[in-house]
Protein backbone atom coordinates (compact mmCIF):
# COMPACT_ATOMS: atom_id res chain seq x y z
CA UNK A 1 -33.29 -135.20 32.13
CA UNK A 2 -36.01 -137.78 33.01
CA UNK A 3 -38.53 -135.83 30.85
CA UNK A 4 -36.10 -135.69 27.96
CA UNK A 5 -35.33 -139.46 28.15
CA UNK A 6 -39.08 -140.31 28.52
CA UNK A 7 -39.86 -138.16 25.46
CA UNK A 8 -37.07 -139.79 23.38
CA UNK A 9 -38.09 -143.31 24.47
CA UNK A 10 -41.74 -142.78 23.56
CA UNK A 11 -41.04 -141.44 19.98
CA UNK A 12 -38.33 -144.07 19.49
CA UNK A 13 -40.92 -146.85 19.95
CA UNK A 14 -43.10 -145.30 17.36
CA UNK A 15 -40.11 -144.91 15.05
CA UNK A 16 -39.16 -148.55 15.43
CA UNK A 17 -42.74 -149.57 14.71
CA UNK A 18 -43.14 -147.41 11.62
CA UNK A 19 -39.75 -147.74 10.05
CA UNK A 20 -39.88 -151.51 10.35
CA UNK A 21 -43.20 -151.87 8.47
CA UNK A 22 -43.68 -148.78 6.26
CA UNK A 23 -42.55 -150.33 2.97
CA UNK A 24 -44.90 -153.35 3.32
CA UNK A 25 -47.65 -151.13 4.61
CA UNK A 26 -47.51 -148.66 1.74
CA UNK A 27 -47.20 -151.27 -0.99
CA UNK A 28 -49.27 -154.26 0.26
CA UNK A 29 -51.99 -152.51 2.34
CA UNK A 30 -52.27 -149.07 0.76
CA UNK A 31 -51.70 -150.26 -2.82
CA UNK A 32 -48.94 -147.88 -3.75
CA UNK A 33 -46.83 -149.43 -6.69
CA UNK A 34 -43.36 -150.29 -5.47
CA UNK A 35 -41.55 -148.01 -7.91
CA UNK A 36 -43.79 -145.01 -7.06
CA UNK A 37 -43.44 -145.76 -3.35
CA UNK A 38 -39.64 -145.60 -3.51
CA UNK A 39 -39.60 -142.47 -5.67
CA UNK A 40 -42.23 -140.61 -3.58
CA UNK A 41 -40.48 -141.35 -0.30
CA UNK A 42 -37.05 -140.48 -1.73
CA UNK A 43 -38.07 -137.20 -3.35
CA UNK A 44 -40.38 -136.24 -0.51
CA UNK A 45 -37.61 -136.89 2.05
CA UNK A 46 -35.16 -134.84 -0.04
CA UNK A 47 -37.39 -131.83 -0.27
CA UNK A 48 -38.14 -132.16 3.44
CA UNK A 49 -34.53 -131.41 4.24
CA UNK A 50 -34.92 -127.84 3.00
CA UNK A 51 -37.15 -126.97 5.92
CA UNK A 52 -34.44 -127.70 8.55
CA UNK A 53 -32.65 -124.27 8.35
CA UNK A 54 -35.73 -122.04 8.55
CA UNK A 55 -36.92 -124.02 11.55
CA UNK A 56 -33.49 -123.65 13.14
CA UNK A 57 -33.85 -119.87 12.78
CA UNK A 58 -37.28 -120.07 14.37
CA UNK A 59 -35.71 -122.09 17.21
CA UNK A 60 -33.37 -119.24 18.04
CA UNK A 61 -36.11 -116.55 17.72
CA UNK A 62 -39.07 -118.24 19.42
CA UNK A 63 -37.43 -120.50 21.94
CA UNK A 64 -36.27 -124.21 21.62
CA UNK A 65 -38.95 -125.89 23.77
CA UNK A 66 -41.87 -124.21 21.97
CA UNK A 67 -40.53 -125.05 18.50
CA UNK A 68 -39.66 -128.67 19.54
CA UNK A 69 -43.14 -129.05 21.02
CA UNK A 70 -44.80 -127.74 17.75
CA UNK A 71 -42.65 -130.03 15.62
CA UNK A 72 -43.62 -133.07 17.76
CA UNK A 73 -47.32 -132.22 17.35
CA UNK A 74 -46.88 -131.67 13.63
CA UNK A 75 -45.25 -135.11 13.39
CA UNK A 76 -48.24 -136.67 15.09
CA UNK A 77 -50.59 -135.04 12.52
CA UNK A 78 -48.38 -135.68 9.49
CA UNK A 79 -47.88 -139.39 10.41
CA UNK A 80 -51.71 -139.92 10.14
CA UNK A 81 -51.59 -138.72 6.48
CA UNK A 82 -50.15 -142.20 5.50
CA UNK A 83 -53.55 -143.72 6.30
CA UNK A 84 -54.99 -141.85 3.27
CA UNK A 85 -52.22 -142.28 0.66
CA UNK A 86 -52.87 -144.65 -2.28
CA UNK A 87 -50.81 -143.10 -5.11
CA UNK A 88 -47.65 -141.11 -5.83
CA UNK A 89 -48.66 -137.51 -5.20
CA UNK A 90 -50.40 -137.95 -1.82
CA UNK A 91 -47.50 -140.08 -0.62
CA UNK A 92 -44.98 -137.56 -1.93
CA UNK A 93 -46.66 -134.77 0.07
CA UNK A 94 -46.99 -136.95 3.12
CA UNK A 95 -43.30 -137.96 3.01
CA UNK A 96 -42.13 -134.38 2.54
CA UNK A 97 -44.08 -133.15 5.53
CA UNK A 98 -43.26 -136.05 7.78
CA UNK A 99 -39.55 -136.02 6.87
CA UNK A 100 -39.12 -132.23 7.15
CA UNK A 101 -40.54 -132.16 10.75
CA UNK A 102 -38.44 -135.19 11.71
CA UNK A 103 -35.20 -133.72 10.40
CA UNK A 104 -35.91 -130.32 11.92
CA UNK A 105 -36.70 -131.90 15.22
CA UNK A 106 -33.19 -133.56 15.43
CA UNK A 107 -31.44 -130.20 15.32
CA UNK A 108 -33.96 -128.49 17.60
CA UNK A 109 -33.63 -131.32 20.22
CA UNK A 110 -29.84 -130.80 20.45
CA UNK A 111 -30.40 -127.01 20.76
CA UNK A 112 -32.96 -127.57 23.46
CA UNK A 113 -30.75 -129.96 25.49
CA UNK A 114 -27.76 -127.50 25.06
CA UNK A 115 -29.84 -124.66 26.53
CA UNK A 116 -31.30 -126.70 29.29
CA UNK A 117 -28.06 -128.10 30.59
CA UNK A 118 -24.46 -126.87 31.03
CA UNK A 119 -22.27 -127.66 27.99
CA UNK A 120 -20.28 -130.36 29.90
CA UNK A 121 -23.59 -132.24 30.60
CA UNK A 122 -24.99 -131.88 27.12
CA UNK A 123 -23.30 -134.71 25.37
CA UNK A 124 -23.70 -137.21 28.25
CA UNK A 125 -27.48 -136.56 28.13
CA UNK A 126 -27.49 -136.90 24.35
CA UNK A 127 -25.74 -140.13 24.71
CA UNK A 128 -28.13 -141.36 27.36
CA UNK A 129 -31.05 -140.37 25.13
CA UNK A 130 -29.53 -142.37 22.29
CA UNK A 131 -29.21 -145.49 24.62
CA UNK A 132 -32.94 -145.16 25.51
CA UNK A 133 -33.77 -144.51 21.78
CA UNK A 134 -32.08 -147.80 20.71
CA UNK A 135 -33.75 -149.96 23.40
CA UNK A 136 -37.24 -148.58 22.58
CA UNK A 137 -36.64 -148.66 18.86
CA UNK A 138 -35.96 -152.38 19.20
CA UNK A 139 -39.14 -152.78 21.15
CA UNK A 140 -41.00 -150.97 18.40
CA UNK A 141 -39.42 -153.17 15.74
CA UNK A 142 -40.62 -156.24 17.76
CA UNK A 143 -44.10 -154.90 17.73
CA UNK A 144 -43.84 -154.39 13.98
CA UNK A 145 -42.92 -158.00 13.60
CA UNK A 146 -46.22 -158.97 15.07
CA UNK A 147 -48.00 -156.57 12.70
CA UNK A 148 -46.20 -158.00 9.75
CA UNK A 149 -47.31 -161.51 10.67
CA UNK A 150 -50.98 -160.46 9.98
CA UNK A 151 -52.70 -160.52 6.62
CA UNK A 152 -55.56 -158.36 7.92
CA UNK A 153 -55.09 -154.55 7.20
CA UNK A 154 -56.52 -153.55 10.60
CA UNK A 155 -53.28 -154.18 12.60
CA UNK A 156 -51.32 -152.11 10.04
CA UNK A 157 -53.70 -149.09 10.29
CA UNK A 158 -53.66 -149.43 14.10
CA UNK A 159 -49.82 -149.25 14.03
CA UNK A 160 -49.94 -146.01 12.11
CA UNK A 161 -52.29 -144.57 14.74
CA UNK A 162 -50.06 -145.81 17.61
CA UNK A 163 -47.12 -144.11 15.94
CA UNK A 164 -49.04 -140.87 15.91
CA UNK A 165 -49.99 -141.26 19.52
CA UNK A 166 -46.36 -141.64 20.60
CA UNK A 167 -45.70 -138.07 19.36
CA UNK A 168 -48.69 -136.85 21.32
CA UNK A 169 -47.45 -138.51 24.48
CA UNK A 170 -44.01 -137.12 23.85
CA UNK A 171 -45.37 -133.61 23.47
CA UNK A 172 -47.37 -133.92 26.71
CA UNK A 173 -44.09 -134.83 28.42
CA UNK A 174 -42.19 -131.94 26.84
CA UNK A 175 -44.60 -129.42 28.23
CA UNK A 176 -43.05 -130.06 31.67
CA UNK A 177 -39.62 -128.82 30.53
CA UNK A 178 -38.73 -125.28 31.49
CA UNK A 179 -39.26 -122.46 29.01
CA UNK A 180 -36.08 -121.52 27.07
CA UNK A 181 -36.02 -117.83 26.47
CA UNK A 182 -35.41 -116.91 22.73
CA UNK A 183 -32.22 -115.24 21.71
CA UNK A 184 -32.40 -111.50 22.67
CA UNK A 185 -32.93 -109.31 19.62
CA UNK A 186 -29.59 -107.60 19.97
CA UNK A 187 -27.82 -110.93 19.68
CA UNK A 188 -29.74 -112.13 16.60
CA UNK A 189 -27.56 -113.40 13.80
CA UNK A 190 -28.50 -113.27 10.09
CA UNK A 191 -30.85 -115.99 8.96
CA UNK A 192 -28.10 -117.50 6.85
CA UNK A 193 -25.38 -117.23 9.45
CA UNK A 194 -24.71 -120.99 9.64
CA UNK A 195 -24.76 -121.39 5.84
CA UNK A 196 -22.32 -118.54 5.43
CA UNK A 197 -19.90 -120.27 7.86
CA UNK A 198 -18.20 -122.18 5.16
CA UNK A 199 -15.72 -124.07 7.39
CA UNK A 200 -18.58 -125.35 9.64
CA UNK A 201 -20.71 -126.24 6.62
CA UNK A 202 -17.82 -128.16 5.06
CA UNK A 203 -17.00 -129.99 8.40
CA UNK A 204 -20.65 -131.06 8.71
CA UNK A 205 -20.89 -132.05 5.07
CA UNK A 206 -17.68 -134.08 5.03
CA UNK A 207 -18.14 -135.95 8.25
CA UNK A 208 -21.80 -136.61 7.35
CA UNK A 209 -20.46 -139.12 4.73
CA UNK A 210 -19.79 -141.44 7.63
CA UNK A 211 -23.61 -141.64 8.16
CA UNK A 212 -23.45 -144.08 5.38
CA UNK A 213 -22.75 -146.68 8.10
CA UNK A 214 -26.47 -146.95 8.60
CA UNK A 215 -27.14 -147.62 4.88
CA UNK A 216 -24.39 -150.21 4.99
CA UNK A 217 -26.10 -152.10 7.73
CA UNK A 218 -29.73 -151.75 6.63
CA UNK A 219 -29.38 -152.04 2.80
CA UNK A 220 -25.82 -153.06 1.76
CA UNK A 221 -25.03 -155.90 4.09
CA UNK A 222 -28.24 -158.04 3.50
CA UNK A 223 -27.74 -157.86 -0.25
CA UNK A 224 -24.04 -158.57 0.06
CA UNK A 225 -24.61 -161.68 2.18
CA UNK A 226 -27.18 -163.00 -0.19
CA UNK A 227 -25.32 -162.46 -3.45
CA UNK A 228 -21.64 -161.91 -2.71
CA UNK A 229 -20.66 -164.30 0.03
CA UNK A 230 -21.19 -167.77 1.49
CA UNK A 231 -22.50 -166.27 4.75
CA UNK A 232 -26.20 -166.96 5.64
CA UNK A 233 -28.46 -164.01 5.20
CA UNK A 234 -29.97 -164.36 8.66
CA UNK A 235 -26.72 -162.85 10.01
CA UNK A 236 -27.94 -159.38 8.79
CA UNK A 237 -30.93 -158.94 11.22
CA UNK A 238 -28.88 -160.36 14.07
CA UNK A 239 -26.27 -157.78 13.20
CA UNK A 240 -28.85 -154.98 13.56
CA UNK A 241 -29.92 -156.33 17.00
CA UNK A 242 -26.39 -156.74 18.24
CA UNK A 243 -25.47 -153.33 16.99
CA UNK A 244 -28.28 -151.75 19.01
CA UNK A 245 -27.34 -153.62 22.20
CA UNK A 246 -23.67 -152.60 21.81
CA UNK A 247 -24.56 -149.01 21.21
CA UNK A 248 -26.80 -149.02 24.26
CA UNK A 249 -23.94 -150.37 26.31
CA UNK A 250 -21.14 -148.14 25.10
CA UNK A 251 -22.46 -144.84 23.64
CA UNK A 252 -22.31 -142.89 26.89
CA UNK A 253 -18.68 -143.95 27.55
CA UNK A 254 -17.51 -143.27 23.89
CA UNK A 255 -19.33 -139.83 23.83
CA UNK A 256 -17.08 -138.60 26.72
CA UNK A 257 -14.15 -138.67 24.24
CA UNK A 258 -15.90 -136.19 22.04
CA UNK A 259 -16.65 -133.51 24.74
CA UNK A 260 -13.48 -131.59 23.88
CA UNK A 261 -12.96 -130.39 20.31
CA UNK A 262 -9.69 -132.24 20.05
CA UNK A 263 -11.49 -135.39 21.09
CA UNK A 264 -14.27 -134.92 18.64
CA UNK A 265 -11.68 -134.58 15.81
CA UNK A 266 -9.99 -137.78 16.96
CA UNK A 267 -13.33 -139.47 17.08
CA UNK A 268 -13.95 -138.53 13.51
CA UNK A 269 -10.69 -140.01 12.47
CA UNK A 270 -11.32 -143.17 14.43
CA UNK A 271 -14.73 -143.47 12.84
CA UNK A 272 -13.25 -143.03 9.35
CA UNK A 273 -10.51 -145.61 9.92
CA UNK A 274 -12.75 -148.24 11.44
CA UNK A 275 -15.56 -147.85 8.84
CA UNK A 276 -13.03 -148.08 6.03
CA UNK A 277 -11.59 -151.29 7.65
CA UNK A 278 -15.07 -152.62 8.05
CA UNK A 279 -15.69 -152.20 4.23
CA UNK A 280 -12.42 -153.95 3.46
CA UNK A 281 -13.47 -156.79 5.72
CA UNK A 282 -16.80 -157.13 3.92
CA UNK A 283 -15.00 -157.19 0.54
CA UNK A 284 -12.60 -159.91 1.77
CA UNK A 285 -15.59 -162.06 2.93
CA UNK A 286 -16.38 -162.81 -0.74
CA UNK A 287 -13.25 -164.86 -1.28
CA UNK A 288 -13.58 -167.71 1.24
CA UNK A 289 -15.86 -170.53 0.06
CA UNK A 290 -16.12 -171.95 3.58
CA UNK A 291 -19.16 -170.40 5.18
CA UNK A 292 -17.55 -170.41 8.72
CA UNK A 293 -14.50 -168.52 7.61
CA UNK A 294 -16.58 -166.06 5.66
CA UNK A 295 -18.92 -165.59 8.63
CA UNK A 296 -15.94 -165.01 10.91
CA UNK A 297 -14.68 -162.24 8.61
CA UNK A 298 -18.07 -160.61 8.42
CA UNK A 299 -18.37 -160.66 12.23
CA UNK A 300 -15.05 -159.00 12.48
CA UNK A 301 -16.26 -156.33 10.04
CA UNK A 302 -19.42 -155.82 12.11
CA UNK A 303 -17.31 -155.21 15.25
CA UNK A 304 -15.50 -152.44 13.39
CA UNK A 305 -18.78 -151.11 12.14
CA UNK A 306 -20.27 -150.70 15.68
CA UNK A 307 -17.01 -149.00 16.69
CA UNK A 308 -17.24 -146.59 13.86
CA UNK A 309 -20.90 -145.68 14.53
CA UNK A 310 -20.15 -144.98 18.16
CA UNK A 311 -17.26 -142.66 17.36
CA UNK A 312 -19.22 -141.05 14.51
CA UNK A 313 -22.04 -140.00 16.81
CA UNK A 314 -19.60 -138.71 19.38
CA UNK A 315 -17.71 -136.70 16.73
CA UNK A 316 -20.84 -135.14 15.22
CA UNK A 317 -22.10 -133.97 18.65
CA UNK A 318 -18.74 -132.61 19.71
CA UNK A 319 -17.98 -130.87 16.42
CA UNK A 320 -21.45 -129.29 15.99
CA UNK A 321 -21.66 -128.15 19.72
CA UNK A 322 -18.17 -126.68 20.05
CA UNK A 323 -18.15 -124.86 16.72
CA UNK A 324 -21.61 -123.22 16.70
CA UNK A 325 -21.92 -119.54 17.28
CA UNK A 326 -23.77 -117.91 20.17
CA UNK A 327 -27.19 -116.57 19.25
CA UNK A 328 -27.59 -119.02 16.30
CA UNK A 329 -27.47 -122.47 17.89
CA UNK A 330 -30.65 -123.52 16.26
CA UNK A 331 -29.30 -122.56 12.84
CA UNK A 332 -26.06 -124.46 13.34
CA UNK A 333 -27.87 -127.68 14.57
CA UNK A 334 -30.17 -127.48 11.67
CA UNK A 335 -27.29 -127.52 9.28
CA UNK A 336 -25.86 -130.44 11.18
CA UNK A 337 -29.18 -132.33 10.97
CA UNK A 338 -29.80 -131.51 7.34
CA UNK A 339 -26.36 -132.61 6.10
CA UNK A 340 -26.68 -135.88 7.95
CA UNK A 341 -30.30 -136.27 6.69
CA UNK A 342 -29.18 -135.85 3.09
CA UNK A 343 -26.66 -138.67 3.42
CA UNK A 344 -29.21 -140.86 5.16
CA UNK A 345 -31.72 -140.31 2.35
CA UNK A 346 -29.31 -140.87 -0.55
CA UNK A 347 -27.14 -143.49 1.21
CA UNK A 348 -29.09 -146.66 0.46
CA UNK A 349 -29.19 -146.02 -3.26
CA UNK A 350 -25.48 -145.25 -3.41
CA UNK A 351 -24.43 -148.22 -1.30
CA UNK A 352 -26.73 -150.74 -3.08
CA UNK A 353 -25.42 -149.39 -6.52
CA UNK A 354 -21.87 -149.81 -5.60
CA UNK A 355 -22.07 -153.29 -4.12
CA UNK A 356 -24.38 -154.67 -6.79
CA UNK A 357 -22.65 -153.23 -9.80
CA UNK A 358 -18.99 -153.30 -8.58
CA UNK A 359 -19.15 -156.13 -6.10
CA UNK A 360 -16.02 -156.19 -3.83
CA UNK A 361 -14.59 -153.27 -5.72
CA UNK A 362 -17.61 -151.24 -4.52
CA UNK A 363 -16.59 -151.93 -0.92
CA UNK A 364 -13.02 -150.69 -1.68
CA UNK A 365 -14.53 -147.45 -3.24
CA UNK A 366 -16.55 -146.87 -0.01
CA UNK A 367 -13.45 -147.57 2.12
CA UNK A 368 -11.51 -144.95 0.17
CA UNK A 369 -14.37 -142.45 0.56
CA UNK A 370 -14.45 -142.97 4.37
CA UNK A 371 -10.69 -142.59 4.67
CA UNK A 372 -10.63 -139.14 2.98
CA UNK A 373 -13.76 -137.63 4.44
CA UNK A 374 -12.21 -136.75 7.83
CA UNK A 375 -8.83 -135.60 6.57
CA UNK A 376 -9.81 -131.88 6.20
CA UNK A 377 -11.40 -131.64 9.69
CA UNK A 378 -8.34 -130.15 11.48
CA UNK A 379 -7.63 -127.33 9.05
CA UNK A 380 -11.40 -126.60 8.80
CA UNK A 381 -11.71 -126.51 12.53
CA UNK A 382 -8.91 -123.87 12.70
CA UNK A 383 -10.72 -121.74 10.15
CA UNK A 384 -14.04 -122.14 11.99
CA UNK A 385 -12.45 -121.14 15.29
CA UNK A 386 -10.73 -118.14 13.69
CA UNK A 387 -14.00 -117.09 12.05
CA UNK A 388 -15.85 -117.43 15.42
CA UNK A 389 -13.24 -115.24 17.20
CA UNK A 390 -13.48 -112.60 14.41
CA UNK A 391 -17.32 -112.59 14.67
CA UNK A 392 -17.20 -112.15 18.48
CA UNK A 393 -14.75 -109.19 18.08
CA UNK A 394 -17.08 -107.52 15.55
CA UNK A 395 -20.12 -108.18 17.82
CA UNK A 396 -18.53 -106.55 20.78
């Protein structure tokens, strides 16, 4: 477990460093036009999602540790490609490669931890890894603040190299984990097993909508504070910091509620309800003209937002782990990672469009979307369990 946490913390520092400065680095230092930068990163990231399922199949057939180690080293190499991008096509290729290995690594990591530990210890360790991730991500963001305070390009290039080095260090740590034997040939499932499990695919797709919580915090809230409320904009970065601290404090405790399938279902409902209530609170904050009252409403909405994120993560882990099939764990976790990755990639554009074009009504649309996304989870879980039982009977 120590090796897993150390590996997660190392890459989280690099992630916090890179994701806090990439937009400025690519446009101001590398000279990529803003429009081209956004399009290349968006399209490249979208194409990168297609790699997750084949990598998930390789995880089952070659062993989770070896595949995760290879993905980590590839991320180190692909991150250095950003040093050489100055136009659309090189950036598009770099974004596709870097995003594809990152998304695939998320599913492979869960598979690795699942195989290393008993099922009852899997989610607590995932939660502890997320705590470490948030703490070191904040440290990386702090380092990025220093980089962004410089006008000299050298610190920016150095930060890209440091990000690459974090993956190399992480890979060195991962080498100390025990080997995970690949799935025996007689237990191999079809390469499209997870995709053909429609109930599982629909559960992962519908609950992935709740991943818009991250786009709300990073993209929607700052713009809403600036243009739609009387609340000072500096509340937004403080909200990100407070959210990270609260997640570090409570993720392990909340994740225990999702260890049973029934608890994971309830966690998805709680996440839907609290995120919908958060959106309604943000919409209501546009009406008061008194900054103090508007700020109080926003803070109430942020408390609901943190609660939703905590339960969302617990629900995703619980649902994906409890419903995946033996012999195809890598495939199933790849589907979970890619559905969430798709929402994460498209989320900022959707959220920004809704709240800038529709204002308060946009928040109400989002609230309705969150309310309905977890409604079909119970009947879909029944179908998924029935399908898994039928497959087991056929296999034996």
